[in-house]
mmCIF file of C-alpha atoms in Angstrom:
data_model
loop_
_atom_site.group_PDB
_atom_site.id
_atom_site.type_symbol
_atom_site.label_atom_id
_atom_site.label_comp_id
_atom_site.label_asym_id
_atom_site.label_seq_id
_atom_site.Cartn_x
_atom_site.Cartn_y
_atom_site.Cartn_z
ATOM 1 C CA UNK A 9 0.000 0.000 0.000
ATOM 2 C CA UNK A 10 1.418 3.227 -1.315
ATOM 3 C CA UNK A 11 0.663 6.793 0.540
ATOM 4 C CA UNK A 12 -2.655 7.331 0.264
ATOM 5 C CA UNK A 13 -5.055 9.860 1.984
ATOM 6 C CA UNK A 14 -7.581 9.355 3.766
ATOM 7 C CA UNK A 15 -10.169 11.455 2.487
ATOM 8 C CA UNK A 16 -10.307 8.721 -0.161
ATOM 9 C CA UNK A 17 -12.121 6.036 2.634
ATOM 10 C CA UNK A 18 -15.538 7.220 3.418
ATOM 11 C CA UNK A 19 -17.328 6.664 6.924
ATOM 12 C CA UNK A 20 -19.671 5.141 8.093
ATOM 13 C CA UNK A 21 -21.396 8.603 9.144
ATOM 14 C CA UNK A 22 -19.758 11.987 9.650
ATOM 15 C CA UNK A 23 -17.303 12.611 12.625
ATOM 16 C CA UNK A 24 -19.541 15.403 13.703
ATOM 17 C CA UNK A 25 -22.409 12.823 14.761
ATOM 18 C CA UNK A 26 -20.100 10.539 16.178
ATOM 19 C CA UNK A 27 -18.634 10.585 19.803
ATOM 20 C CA UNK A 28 -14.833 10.857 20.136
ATOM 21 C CA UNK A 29 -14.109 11.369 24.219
ATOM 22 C CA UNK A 30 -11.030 9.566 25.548
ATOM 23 C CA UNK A 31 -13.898 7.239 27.623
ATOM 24 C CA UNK A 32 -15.579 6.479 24.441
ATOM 25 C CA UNK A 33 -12.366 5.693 22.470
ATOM 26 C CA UNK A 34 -10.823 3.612 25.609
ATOM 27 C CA UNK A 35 -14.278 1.815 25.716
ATOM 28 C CA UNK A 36 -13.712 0.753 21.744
ATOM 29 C CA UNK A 37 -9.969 -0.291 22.103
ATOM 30 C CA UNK A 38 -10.793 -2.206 25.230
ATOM 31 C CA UNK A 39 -13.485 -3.910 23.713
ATOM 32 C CA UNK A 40 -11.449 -4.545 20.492
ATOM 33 C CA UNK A 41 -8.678 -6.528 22.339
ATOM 34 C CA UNK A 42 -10.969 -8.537 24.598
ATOM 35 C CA UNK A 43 -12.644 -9.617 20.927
ATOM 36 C CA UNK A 44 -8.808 -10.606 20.348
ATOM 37 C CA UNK A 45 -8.984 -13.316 22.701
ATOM 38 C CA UNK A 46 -6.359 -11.212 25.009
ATOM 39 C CA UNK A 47 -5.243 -12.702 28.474
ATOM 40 C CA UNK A 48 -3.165 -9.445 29.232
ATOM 41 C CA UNK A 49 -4.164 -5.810 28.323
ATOM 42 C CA UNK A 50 -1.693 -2.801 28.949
ATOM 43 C CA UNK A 51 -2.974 0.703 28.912
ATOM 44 C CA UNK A 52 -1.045 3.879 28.955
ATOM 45 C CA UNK A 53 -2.629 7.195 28.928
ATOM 46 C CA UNK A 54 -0.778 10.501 29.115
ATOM 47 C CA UNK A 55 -2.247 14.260 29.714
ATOM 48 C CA UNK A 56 -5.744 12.305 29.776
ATOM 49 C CA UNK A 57 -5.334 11.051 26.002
ATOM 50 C CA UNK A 58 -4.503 14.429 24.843
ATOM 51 C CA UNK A 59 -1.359 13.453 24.147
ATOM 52 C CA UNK A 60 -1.154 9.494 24.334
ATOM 53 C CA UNK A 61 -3.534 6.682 24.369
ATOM 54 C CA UNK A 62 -1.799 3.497 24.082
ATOM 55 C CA UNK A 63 -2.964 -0.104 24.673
ATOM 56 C CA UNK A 64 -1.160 -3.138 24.120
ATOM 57 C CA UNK A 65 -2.580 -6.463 24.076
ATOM 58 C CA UNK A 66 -1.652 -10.322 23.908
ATOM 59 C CA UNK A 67 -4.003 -11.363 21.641
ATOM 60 C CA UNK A 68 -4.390 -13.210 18.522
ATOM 61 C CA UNK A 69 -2.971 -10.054 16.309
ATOM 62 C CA UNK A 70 -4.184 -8.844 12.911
ATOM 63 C CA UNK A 71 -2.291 -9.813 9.752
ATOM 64 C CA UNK A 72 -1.482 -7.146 6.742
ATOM 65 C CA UNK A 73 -4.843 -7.470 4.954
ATOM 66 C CA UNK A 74 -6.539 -7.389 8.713
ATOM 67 C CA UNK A 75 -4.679 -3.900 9.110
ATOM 68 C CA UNK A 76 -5.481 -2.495 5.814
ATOM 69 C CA UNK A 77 -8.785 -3.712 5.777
ATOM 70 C CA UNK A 78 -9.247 -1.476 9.648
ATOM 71 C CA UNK A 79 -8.993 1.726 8.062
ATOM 72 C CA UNK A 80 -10.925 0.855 4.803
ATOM 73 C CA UNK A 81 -13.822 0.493 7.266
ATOM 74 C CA UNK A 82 -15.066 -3.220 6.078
ATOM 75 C CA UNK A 83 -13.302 -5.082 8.620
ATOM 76 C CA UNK A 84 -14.300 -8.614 9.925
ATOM 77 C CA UNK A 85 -12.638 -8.600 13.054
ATOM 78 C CA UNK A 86 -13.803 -5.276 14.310
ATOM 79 C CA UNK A 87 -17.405 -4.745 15.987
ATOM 80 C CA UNK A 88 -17.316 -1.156 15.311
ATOM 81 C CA UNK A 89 -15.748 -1.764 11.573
ATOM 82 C CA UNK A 90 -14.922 2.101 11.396
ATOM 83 C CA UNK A 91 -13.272 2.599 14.212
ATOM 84 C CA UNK A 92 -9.752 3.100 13.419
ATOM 85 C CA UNK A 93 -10.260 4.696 10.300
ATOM 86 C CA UNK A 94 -12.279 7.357 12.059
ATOM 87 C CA UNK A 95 -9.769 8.053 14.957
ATOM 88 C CA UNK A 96 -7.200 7.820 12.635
ATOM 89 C CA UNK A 97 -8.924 11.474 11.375
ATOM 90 C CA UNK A 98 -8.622 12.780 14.470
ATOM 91 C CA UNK A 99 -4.867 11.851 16.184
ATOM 92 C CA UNK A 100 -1.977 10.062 14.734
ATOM 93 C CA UNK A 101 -2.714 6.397 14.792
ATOM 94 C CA UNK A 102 0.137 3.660 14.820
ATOM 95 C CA UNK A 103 -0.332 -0.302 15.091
ATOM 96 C CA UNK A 104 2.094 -2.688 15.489
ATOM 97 C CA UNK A 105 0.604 -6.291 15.100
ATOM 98 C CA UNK A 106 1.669 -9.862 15.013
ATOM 99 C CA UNK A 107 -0.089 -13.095 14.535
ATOM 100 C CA UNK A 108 0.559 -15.815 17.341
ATOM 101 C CA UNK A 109 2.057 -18.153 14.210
ATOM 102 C CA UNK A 110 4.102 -15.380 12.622
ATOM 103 C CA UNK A 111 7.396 -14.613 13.090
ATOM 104 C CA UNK A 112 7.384 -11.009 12.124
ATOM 105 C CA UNK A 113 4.851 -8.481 12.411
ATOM 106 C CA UNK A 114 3.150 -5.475 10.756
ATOM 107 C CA UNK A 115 3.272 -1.619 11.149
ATOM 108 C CA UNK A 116 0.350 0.470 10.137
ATOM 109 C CA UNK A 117 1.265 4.629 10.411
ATOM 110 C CA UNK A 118 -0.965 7.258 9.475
ATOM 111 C CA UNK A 119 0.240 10.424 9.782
ATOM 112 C CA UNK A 120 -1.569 13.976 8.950
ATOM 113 C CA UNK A 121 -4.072 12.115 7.229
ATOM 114 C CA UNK A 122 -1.661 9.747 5.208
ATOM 115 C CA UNK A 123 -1.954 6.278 5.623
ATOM 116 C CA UNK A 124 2.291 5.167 5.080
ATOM 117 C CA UNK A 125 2.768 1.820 3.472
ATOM 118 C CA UNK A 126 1.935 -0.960 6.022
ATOM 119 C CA UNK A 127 5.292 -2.598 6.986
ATOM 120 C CA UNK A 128 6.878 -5.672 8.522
ATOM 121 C CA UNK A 129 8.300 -5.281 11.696
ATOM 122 C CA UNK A 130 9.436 -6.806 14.984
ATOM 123 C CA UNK A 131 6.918 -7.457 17.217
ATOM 124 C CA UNK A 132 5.159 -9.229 20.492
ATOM 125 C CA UNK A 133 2.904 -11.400 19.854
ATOM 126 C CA UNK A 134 -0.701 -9.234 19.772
ATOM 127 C CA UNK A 135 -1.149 -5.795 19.036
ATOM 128 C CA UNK A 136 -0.460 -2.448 20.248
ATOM 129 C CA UNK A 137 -2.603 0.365 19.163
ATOM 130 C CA UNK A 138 -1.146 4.161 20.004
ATOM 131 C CA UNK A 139 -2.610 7.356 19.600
ATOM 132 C CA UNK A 140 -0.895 10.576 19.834
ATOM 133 C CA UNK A 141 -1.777 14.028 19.445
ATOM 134 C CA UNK A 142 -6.012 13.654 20.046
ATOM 135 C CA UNK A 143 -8.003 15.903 17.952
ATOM 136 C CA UNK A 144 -4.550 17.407 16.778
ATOM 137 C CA UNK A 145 -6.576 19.068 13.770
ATOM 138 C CA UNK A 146 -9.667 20.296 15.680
ATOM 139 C CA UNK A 147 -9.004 23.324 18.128
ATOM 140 C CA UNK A 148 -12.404 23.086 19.250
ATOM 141 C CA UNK A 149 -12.547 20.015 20.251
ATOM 142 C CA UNK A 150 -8.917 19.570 21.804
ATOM 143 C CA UNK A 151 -9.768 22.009 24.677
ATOM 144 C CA UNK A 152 -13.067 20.998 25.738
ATOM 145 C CA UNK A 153 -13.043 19.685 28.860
ATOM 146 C CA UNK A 154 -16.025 16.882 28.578
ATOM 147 C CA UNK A 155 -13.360 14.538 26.555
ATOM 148 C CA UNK A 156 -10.887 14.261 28.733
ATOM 149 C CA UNK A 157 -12.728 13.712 32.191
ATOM 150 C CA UNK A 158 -10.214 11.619 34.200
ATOM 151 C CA UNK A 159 -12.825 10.308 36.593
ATOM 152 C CA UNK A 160 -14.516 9.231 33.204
ATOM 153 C CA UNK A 161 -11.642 7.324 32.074
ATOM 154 C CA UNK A 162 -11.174 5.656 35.054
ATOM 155 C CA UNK A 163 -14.702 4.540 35.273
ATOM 156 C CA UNK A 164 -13.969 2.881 31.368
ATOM 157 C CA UNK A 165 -11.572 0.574 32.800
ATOM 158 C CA UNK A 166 -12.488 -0.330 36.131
ATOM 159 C CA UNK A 167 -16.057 -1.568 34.567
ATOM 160 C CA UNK A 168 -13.911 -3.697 31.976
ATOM 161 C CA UNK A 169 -11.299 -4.822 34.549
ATOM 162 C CA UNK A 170 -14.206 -5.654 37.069
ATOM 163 C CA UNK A 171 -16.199 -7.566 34.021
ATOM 164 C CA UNK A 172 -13.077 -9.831 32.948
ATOM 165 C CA UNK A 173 -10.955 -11.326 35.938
ATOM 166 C CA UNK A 174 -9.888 -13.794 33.811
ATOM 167 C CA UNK A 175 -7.733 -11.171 32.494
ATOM 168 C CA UNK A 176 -4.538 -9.094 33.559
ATOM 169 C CA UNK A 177 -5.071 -5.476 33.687
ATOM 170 C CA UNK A 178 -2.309 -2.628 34.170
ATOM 171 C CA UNK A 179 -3.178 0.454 33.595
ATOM 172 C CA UNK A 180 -0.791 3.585 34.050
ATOM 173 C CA UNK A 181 -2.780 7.268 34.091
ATOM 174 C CA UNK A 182 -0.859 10.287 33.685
ATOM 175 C CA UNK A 183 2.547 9.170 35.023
ATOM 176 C CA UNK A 184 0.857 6.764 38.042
ATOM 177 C CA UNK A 185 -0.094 3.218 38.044
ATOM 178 C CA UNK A 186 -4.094 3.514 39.122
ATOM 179 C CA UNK A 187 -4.538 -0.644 38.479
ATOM 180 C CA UNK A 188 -2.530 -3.644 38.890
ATOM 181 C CA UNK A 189 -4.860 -7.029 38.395
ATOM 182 C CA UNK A 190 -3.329 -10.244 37.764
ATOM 183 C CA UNK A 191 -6.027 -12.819 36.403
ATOM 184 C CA UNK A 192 -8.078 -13.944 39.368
ATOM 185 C CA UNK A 193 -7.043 -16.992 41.049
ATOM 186 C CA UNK A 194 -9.059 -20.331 39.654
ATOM 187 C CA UNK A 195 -9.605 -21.422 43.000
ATOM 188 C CA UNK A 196 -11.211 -18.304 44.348
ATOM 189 C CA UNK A 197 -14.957 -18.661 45.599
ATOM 190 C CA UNK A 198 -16.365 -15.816 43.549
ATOM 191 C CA UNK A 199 -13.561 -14.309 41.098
ATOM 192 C CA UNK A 200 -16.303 -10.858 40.746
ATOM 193 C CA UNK A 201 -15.761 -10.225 44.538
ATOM 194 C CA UNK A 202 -12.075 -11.432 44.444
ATOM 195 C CA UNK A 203 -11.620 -8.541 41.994
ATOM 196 C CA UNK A 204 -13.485 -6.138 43.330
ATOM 197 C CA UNK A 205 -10.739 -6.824 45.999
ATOM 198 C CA UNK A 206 -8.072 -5.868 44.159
ATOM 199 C CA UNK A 207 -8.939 -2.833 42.187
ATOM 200 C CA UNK A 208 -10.399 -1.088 44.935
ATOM 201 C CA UNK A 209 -10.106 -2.891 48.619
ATOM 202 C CA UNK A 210 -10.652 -5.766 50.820
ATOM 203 C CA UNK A 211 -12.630 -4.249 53.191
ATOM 204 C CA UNK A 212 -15.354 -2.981 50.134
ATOM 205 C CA UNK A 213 -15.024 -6.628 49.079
ATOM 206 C CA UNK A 214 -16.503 -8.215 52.377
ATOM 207 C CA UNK A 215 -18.812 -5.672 52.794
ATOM 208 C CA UNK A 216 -20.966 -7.069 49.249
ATOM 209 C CA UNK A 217 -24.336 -8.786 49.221
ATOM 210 C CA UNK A 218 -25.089 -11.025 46.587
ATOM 211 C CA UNK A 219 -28.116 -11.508 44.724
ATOM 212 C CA UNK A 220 -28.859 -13.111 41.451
ATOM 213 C CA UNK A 221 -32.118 -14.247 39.629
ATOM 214 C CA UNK A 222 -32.244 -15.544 35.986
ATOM 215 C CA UNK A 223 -35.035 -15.579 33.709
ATOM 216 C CA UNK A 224 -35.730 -16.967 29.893
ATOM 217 C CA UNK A 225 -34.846 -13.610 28.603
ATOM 218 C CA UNK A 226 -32.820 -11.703 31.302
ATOM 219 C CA UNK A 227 -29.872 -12.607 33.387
ATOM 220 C CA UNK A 228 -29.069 -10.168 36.602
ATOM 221 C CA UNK A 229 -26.430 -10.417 39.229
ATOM 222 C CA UNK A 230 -25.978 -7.495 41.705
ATOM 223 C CA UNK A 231 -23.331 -7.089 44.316
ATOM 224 C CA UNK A 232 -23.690 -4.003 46.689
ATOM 225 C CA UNK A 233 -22.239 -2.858 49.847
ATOM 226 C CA UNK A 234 -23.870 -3.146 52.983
ATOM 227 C CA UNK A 235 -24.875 -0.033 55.284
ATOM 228 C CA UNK A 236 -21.592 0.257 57.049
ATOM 229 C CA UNK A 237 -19.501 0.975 53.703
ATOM 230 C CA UNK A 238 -21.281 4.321 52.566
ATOM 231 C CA UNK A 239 -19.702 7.376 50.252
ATOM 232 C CA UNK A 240 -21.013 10.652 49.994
ATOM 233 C CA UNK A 241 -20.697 10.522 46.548
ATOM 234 C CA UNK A 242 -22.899 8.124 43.813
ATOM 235 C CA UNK A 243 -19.846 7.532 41.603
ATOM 236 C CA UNK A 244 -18.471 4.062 42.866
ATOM 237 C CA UNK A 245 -21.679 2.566 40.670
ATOM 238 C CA UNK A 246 -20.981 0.434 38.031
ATOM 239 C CA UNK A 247 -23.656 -1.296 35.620
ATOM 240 C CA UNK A 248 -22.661 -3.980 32.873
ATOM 241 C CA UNK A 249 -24.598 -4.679 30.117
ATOM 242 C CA UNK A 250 -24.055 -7.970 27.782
ATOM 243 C CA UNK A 251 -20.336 -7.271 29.168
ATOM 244 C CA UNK A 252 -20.131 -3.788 28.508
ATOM 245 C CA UNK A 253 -20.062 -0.848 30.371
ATOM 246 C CA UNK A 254 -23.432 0.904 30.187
ATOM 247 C CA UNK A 255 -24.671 4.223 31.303
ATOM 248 C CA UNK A 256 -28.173 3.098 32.895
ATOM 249 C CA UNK A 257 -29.317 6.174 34.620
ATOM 250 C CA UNK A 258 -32.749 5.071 35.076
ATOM 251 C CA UNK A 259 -31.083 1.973 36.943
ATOM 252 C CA UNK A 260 -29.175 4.206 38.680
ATOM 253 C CA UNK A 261 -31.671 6.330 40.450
ATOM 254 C CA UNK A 262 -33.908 3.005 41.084
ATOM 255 C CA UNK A 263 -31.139 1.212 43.119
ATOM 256 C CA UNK A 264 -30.091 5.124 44.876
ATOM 257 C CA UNK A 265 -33.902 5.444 45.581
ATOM 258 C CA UNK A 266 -34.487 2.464 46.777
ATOM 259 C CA UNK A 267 -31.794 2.041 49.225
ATOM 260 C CA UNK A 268 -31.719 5.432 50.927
ATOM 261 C CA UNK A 269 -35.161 4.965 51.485
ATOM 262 C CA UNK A 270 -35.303 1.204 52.796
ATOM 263 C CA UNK A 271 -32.267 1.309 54.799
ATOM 264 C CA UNK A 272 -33.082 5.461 56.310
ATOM 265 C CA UNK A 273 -29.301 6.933 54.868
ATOM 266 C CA UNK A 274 -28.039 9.586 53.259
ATOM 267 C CA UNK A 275 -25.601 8.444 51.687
ATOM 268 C CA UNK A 276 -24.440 5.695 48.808
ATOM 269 C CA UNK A 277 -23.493 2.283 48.592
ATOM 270 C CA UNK A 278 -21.033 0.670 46.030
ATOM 271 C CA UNK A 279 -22.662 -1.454 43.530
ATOM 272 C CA UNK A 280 -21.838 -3.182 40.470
ATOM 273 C CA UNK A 281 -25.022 -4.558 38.426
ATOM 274 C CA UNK A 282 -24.506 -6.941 35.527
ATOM 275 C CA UNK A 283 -26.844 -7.463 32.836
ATOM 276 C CA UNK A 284 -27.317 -9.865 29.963
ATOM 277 C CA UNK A 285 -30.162 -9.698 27.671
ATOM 278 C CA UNK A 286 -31.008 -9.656 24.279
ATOM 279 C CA UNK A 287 -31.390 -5.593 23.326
ATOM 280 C CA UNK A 288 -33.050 -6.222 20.436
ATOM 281 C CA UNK A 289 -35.766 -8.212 21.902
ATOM 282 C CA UNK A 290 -36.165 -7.215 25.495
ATOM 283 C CA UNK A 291 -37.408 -3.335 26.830
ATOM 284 C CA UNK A 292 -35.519 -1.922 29.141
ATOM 285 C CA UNK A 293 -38.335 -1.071 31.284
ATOM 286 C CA UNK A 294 -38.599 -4.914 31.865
ATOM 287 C CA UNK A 295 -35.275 -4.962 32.973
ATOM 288 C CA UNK A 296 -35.762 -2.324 35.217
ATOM 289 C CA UNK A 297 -39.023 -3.699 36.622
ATOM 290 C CA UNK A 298 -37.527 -7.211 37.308
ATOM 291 C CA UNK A 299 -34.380 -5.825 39.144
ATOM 292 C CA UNK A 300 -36.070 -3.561 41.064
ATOM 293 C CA UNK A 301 -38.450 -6.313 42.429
ATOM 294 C CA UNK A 302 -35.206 -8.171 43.293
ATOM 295 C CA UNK A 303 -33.264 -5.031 44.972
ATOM 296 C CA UNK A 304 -36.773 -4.775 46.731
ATOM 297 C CA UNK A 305 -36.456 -8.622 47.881
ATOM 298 C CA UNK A 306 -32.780 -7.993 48.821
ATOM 299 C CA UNK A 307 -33.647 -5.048 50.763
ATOM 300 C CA UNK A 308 -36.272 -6.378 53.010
ATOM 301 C CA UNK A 309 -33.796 -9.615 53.762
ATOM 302 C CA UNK A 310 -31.234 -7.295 54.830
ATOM 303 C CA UNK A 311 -33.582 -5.134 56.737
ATOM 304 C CA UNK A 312 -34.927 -7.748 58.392
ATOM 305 C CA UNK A 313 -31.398 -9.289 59.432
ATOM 306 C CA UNK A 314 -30.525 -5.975 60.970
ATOM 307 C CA UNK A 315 -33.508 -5.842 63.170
ATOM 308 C CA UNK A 316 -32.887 -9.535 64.209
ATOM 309 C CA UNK A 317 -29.365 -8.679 65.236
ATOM 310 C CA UNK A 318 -30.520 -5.857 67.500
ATOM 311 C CA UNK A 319 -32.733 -7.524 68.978
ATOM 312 C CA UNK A 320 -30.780 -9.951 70.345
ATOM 313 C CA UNK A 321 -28.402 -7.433 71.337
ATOM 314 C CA UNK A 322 -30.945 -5.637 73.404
ATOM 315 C CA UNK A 323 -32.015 -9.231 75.153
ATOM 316 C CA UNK A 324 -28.311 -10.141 75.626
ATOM 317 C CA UNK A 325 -27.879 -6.866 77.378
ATOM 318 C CA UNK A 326 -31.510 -6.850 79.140
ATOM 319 C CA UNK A 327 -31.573 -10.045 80.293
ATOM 320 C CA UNK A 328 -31.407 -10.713 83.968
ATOM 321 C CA UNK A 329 -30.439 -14.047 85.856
ATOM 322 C CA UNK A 330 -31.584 -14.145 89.346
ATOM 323 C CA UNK A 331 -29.411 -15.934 92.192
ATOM 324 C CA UNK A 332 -29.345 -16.244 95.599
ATOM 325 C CA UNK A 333 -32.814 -14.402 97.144
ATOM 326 C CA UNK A 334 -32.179 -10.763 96.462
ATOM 327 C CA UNK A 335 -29.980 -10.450 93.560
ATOM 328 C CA UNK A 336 -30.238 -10.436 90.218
ATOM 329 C CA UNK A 337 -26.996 -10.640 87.368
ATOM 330 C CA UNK A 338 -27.622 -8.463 84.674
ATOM 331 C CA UNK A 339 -25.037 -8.107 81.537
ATOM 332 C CA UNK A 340 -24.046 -4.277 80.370
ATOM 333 C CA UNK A 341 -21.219 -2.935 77.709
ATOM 334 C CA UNK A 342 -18.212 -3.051 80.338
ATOM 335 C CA UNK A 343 -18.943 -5.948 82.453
ATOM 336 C CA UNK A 344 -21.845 -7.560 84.470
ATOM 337 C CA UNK A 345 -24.447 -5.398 87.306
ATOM 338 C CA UNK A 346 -25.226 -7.031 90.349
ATOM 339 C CA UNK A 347 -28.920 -5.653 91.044
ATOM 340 C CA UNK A 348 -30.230 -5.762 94.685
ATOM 341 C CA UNK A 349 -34.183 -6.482 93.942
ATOM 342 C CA UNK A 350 -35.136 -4.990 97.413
ATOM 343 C CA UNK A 351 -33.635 -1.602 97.721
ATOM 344 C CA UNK A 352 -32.829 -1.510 93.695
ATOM 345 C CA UNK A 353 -28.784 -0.580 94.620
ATOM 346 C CA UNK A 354 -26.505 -1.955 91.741
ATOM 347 C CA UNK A 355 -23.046 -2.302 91.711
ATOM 348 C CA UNK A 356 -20.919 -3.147 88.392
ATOM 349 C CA UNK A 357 -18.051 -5.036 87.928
ATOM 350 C CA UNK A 358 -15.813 -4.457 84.614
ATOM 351 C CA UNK A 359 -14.538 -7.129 82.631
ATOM 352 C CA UNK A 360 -10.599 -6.385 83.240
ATOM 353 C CA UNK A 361 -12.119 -6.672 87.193
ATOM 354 C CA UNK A 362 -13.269 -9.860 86.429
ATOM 355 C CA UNK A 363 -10.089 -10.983 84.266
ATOM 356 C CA UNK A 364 -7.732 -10.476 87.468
ATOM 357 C CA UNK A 365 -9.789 -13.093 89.626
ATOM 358 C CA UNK A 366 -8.647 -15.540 87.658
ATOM 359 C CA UNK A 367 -5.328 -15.133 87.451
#
């Protein structure tokens, strides 16, 4: 392939109508090498993609025709089949790939709108994808703020890294590692909670409920914290639909609703919902009606649990054991009372008091 431009490719519709955010990009490329059968995914952003996105991948790589084919915008292996050669209009695009039976592999540059002849090269096994320069040719564009939201970006790959622990995620943000997950251990119980774990912390990871249901046309499994790990802020939500990150808002405010009012706080839990269901076929306001009859299910259990704890709190602290005549035992936060039932005196005795009687 000689230089060629590439006003000579058309798109599938004009860049104008089409959303080019770092998020939005980041969600593409992820998906891309997760449809490459990749084990290990490396991101590296810089400036927050204004001046480098780069992900590297182990996958099954692309061969010559696979690369050309990208940025002609019919290609087989890509679910969005126009993605590269529409973010190759708006930063300079470089991929290096290399089949798993190759020995060499291939180097696809486009430059200022010229696609360079695709070349062999050394190469890992998988490809790397690197953009430089975002929206070098659109002022406009390059300094608003709404593409290049870091908590945004984050968001991207935590939903993806939380979705797949059967694969190794390291991601590197502006100069600072934000995620380091190896592939979740076979033998772990529940490899969603196990990485929940890692990318954020253990303690967020005990604190999860459970719940699943699964009907002939809709699969749900929600994990969210319990009352004593609350935020002030709603943005450690995460919803997953058919494996992909989705912005739900309608779920959103259902589970919010629902929990600040069943459980009396003011505050938010952490919860990840995954989804799988046919989007052709299925409404979402049957989705939304199913889970909220199981967050309402969920809720009531937990309520319910909570009570029943206190409870026996209260009787475990209330209760009184008479001895002798004209005493009663009755056990408090510190130690024991020793009640006289006829002139009501009480005396208590701490439990480092009791400790040093028997030693």
């Amino acid at each position: 392939m000689s230089n060629i431009s590439l006003t000579k490719y058309s798109k599938s519709e004009s860049l104008e109508n089409r959303e080019f955010s770092v998020p939005k990009i980041l969600d593409n490329l992820i998906k891309f090498s997760i449809d490459q059968n990749s084990t290990k995914i490396e991101i590296k952003i810089e400036r927050n993609g204004l001046s480098l996105i780069e992900i590297r991948n182990n996958g099954i790589g692309m061969s010559p025709k696979d690369l050309e084919d990208s940025i002609k915008g019919h290609s087989n292996i890509l679910s969005d089949k126009n993605i590269f050669l529409d973010i190759s209009k708006i930063s300079k695009l470089e991929i290096i790939s290399k089949e798993r039976d190759k020995t060499r592999g291939s180097l696809l540059k486009i430059t200022n709108d010229k696609i360079m002849p695709i070349k062999q090269c050394y190469a890992d096994i998988g490809t790397k994808v690197s953009l430089k320069d975002f929206f070098y040719n659109n002022h406009k564009e390059r300094v608003n703020p709404e593409n290049f939201i870091e908590e945004d970006i984050k968001k991207i790959i935590f939903n993806y890294a939380v979705t797949f622990p059967k694969i190794d995620f390291f991601v590197s943000l502006n100069k600072k590692i934000i995620l380091e997950a190896p592939i979740e251990d076979e033998l772990s119980k529940d490899k969603i909670i196990s990485r929940i774990g890692n990318i954020f912390n253990k303690k967020i990871a005990k604190s999860l409920i459970k719940e699943e249901l699964e009907t002939e046309e809709i699969g749900i499994q929600v994990y969210y914290s319990n009352t004593t790990e609350l935020y002030k802020k709603n943005n450690n939500q995460f919803i997953i639909v058919n494996n992909r990150p989705e912005n739900f808002r309608e779920i959103k405010t259902i589970f919010n609703d629902l929990y600040t009012k069943s459980f009396e706080v003011d505050r938010y839990p952490y919860f990840f919902v995954f989804l799988s269901y046919d989007e052709n076929t299925v409404e979402k306001n049957k989705v939304k009606k199913i889970l909220k009859s199981l967050l309402l299910r969920s809720f009531a259990k937990q309520i319910y649990k909570i009570i029943e704890t206190q409870d026996n709190k209260k009787n475990s602290i209330n209760s009184a054991i008479n001895f002798h005549e004209n005493f009663q035992i009755i056990e408090s936060k510190n130690g024991i009372i020793i009640k006289n039932i006829k002139n009501n005196k009480k005396v208590e005795i701490s439990i480092s008091s009791i400790q040093n009687l028997f030693k």
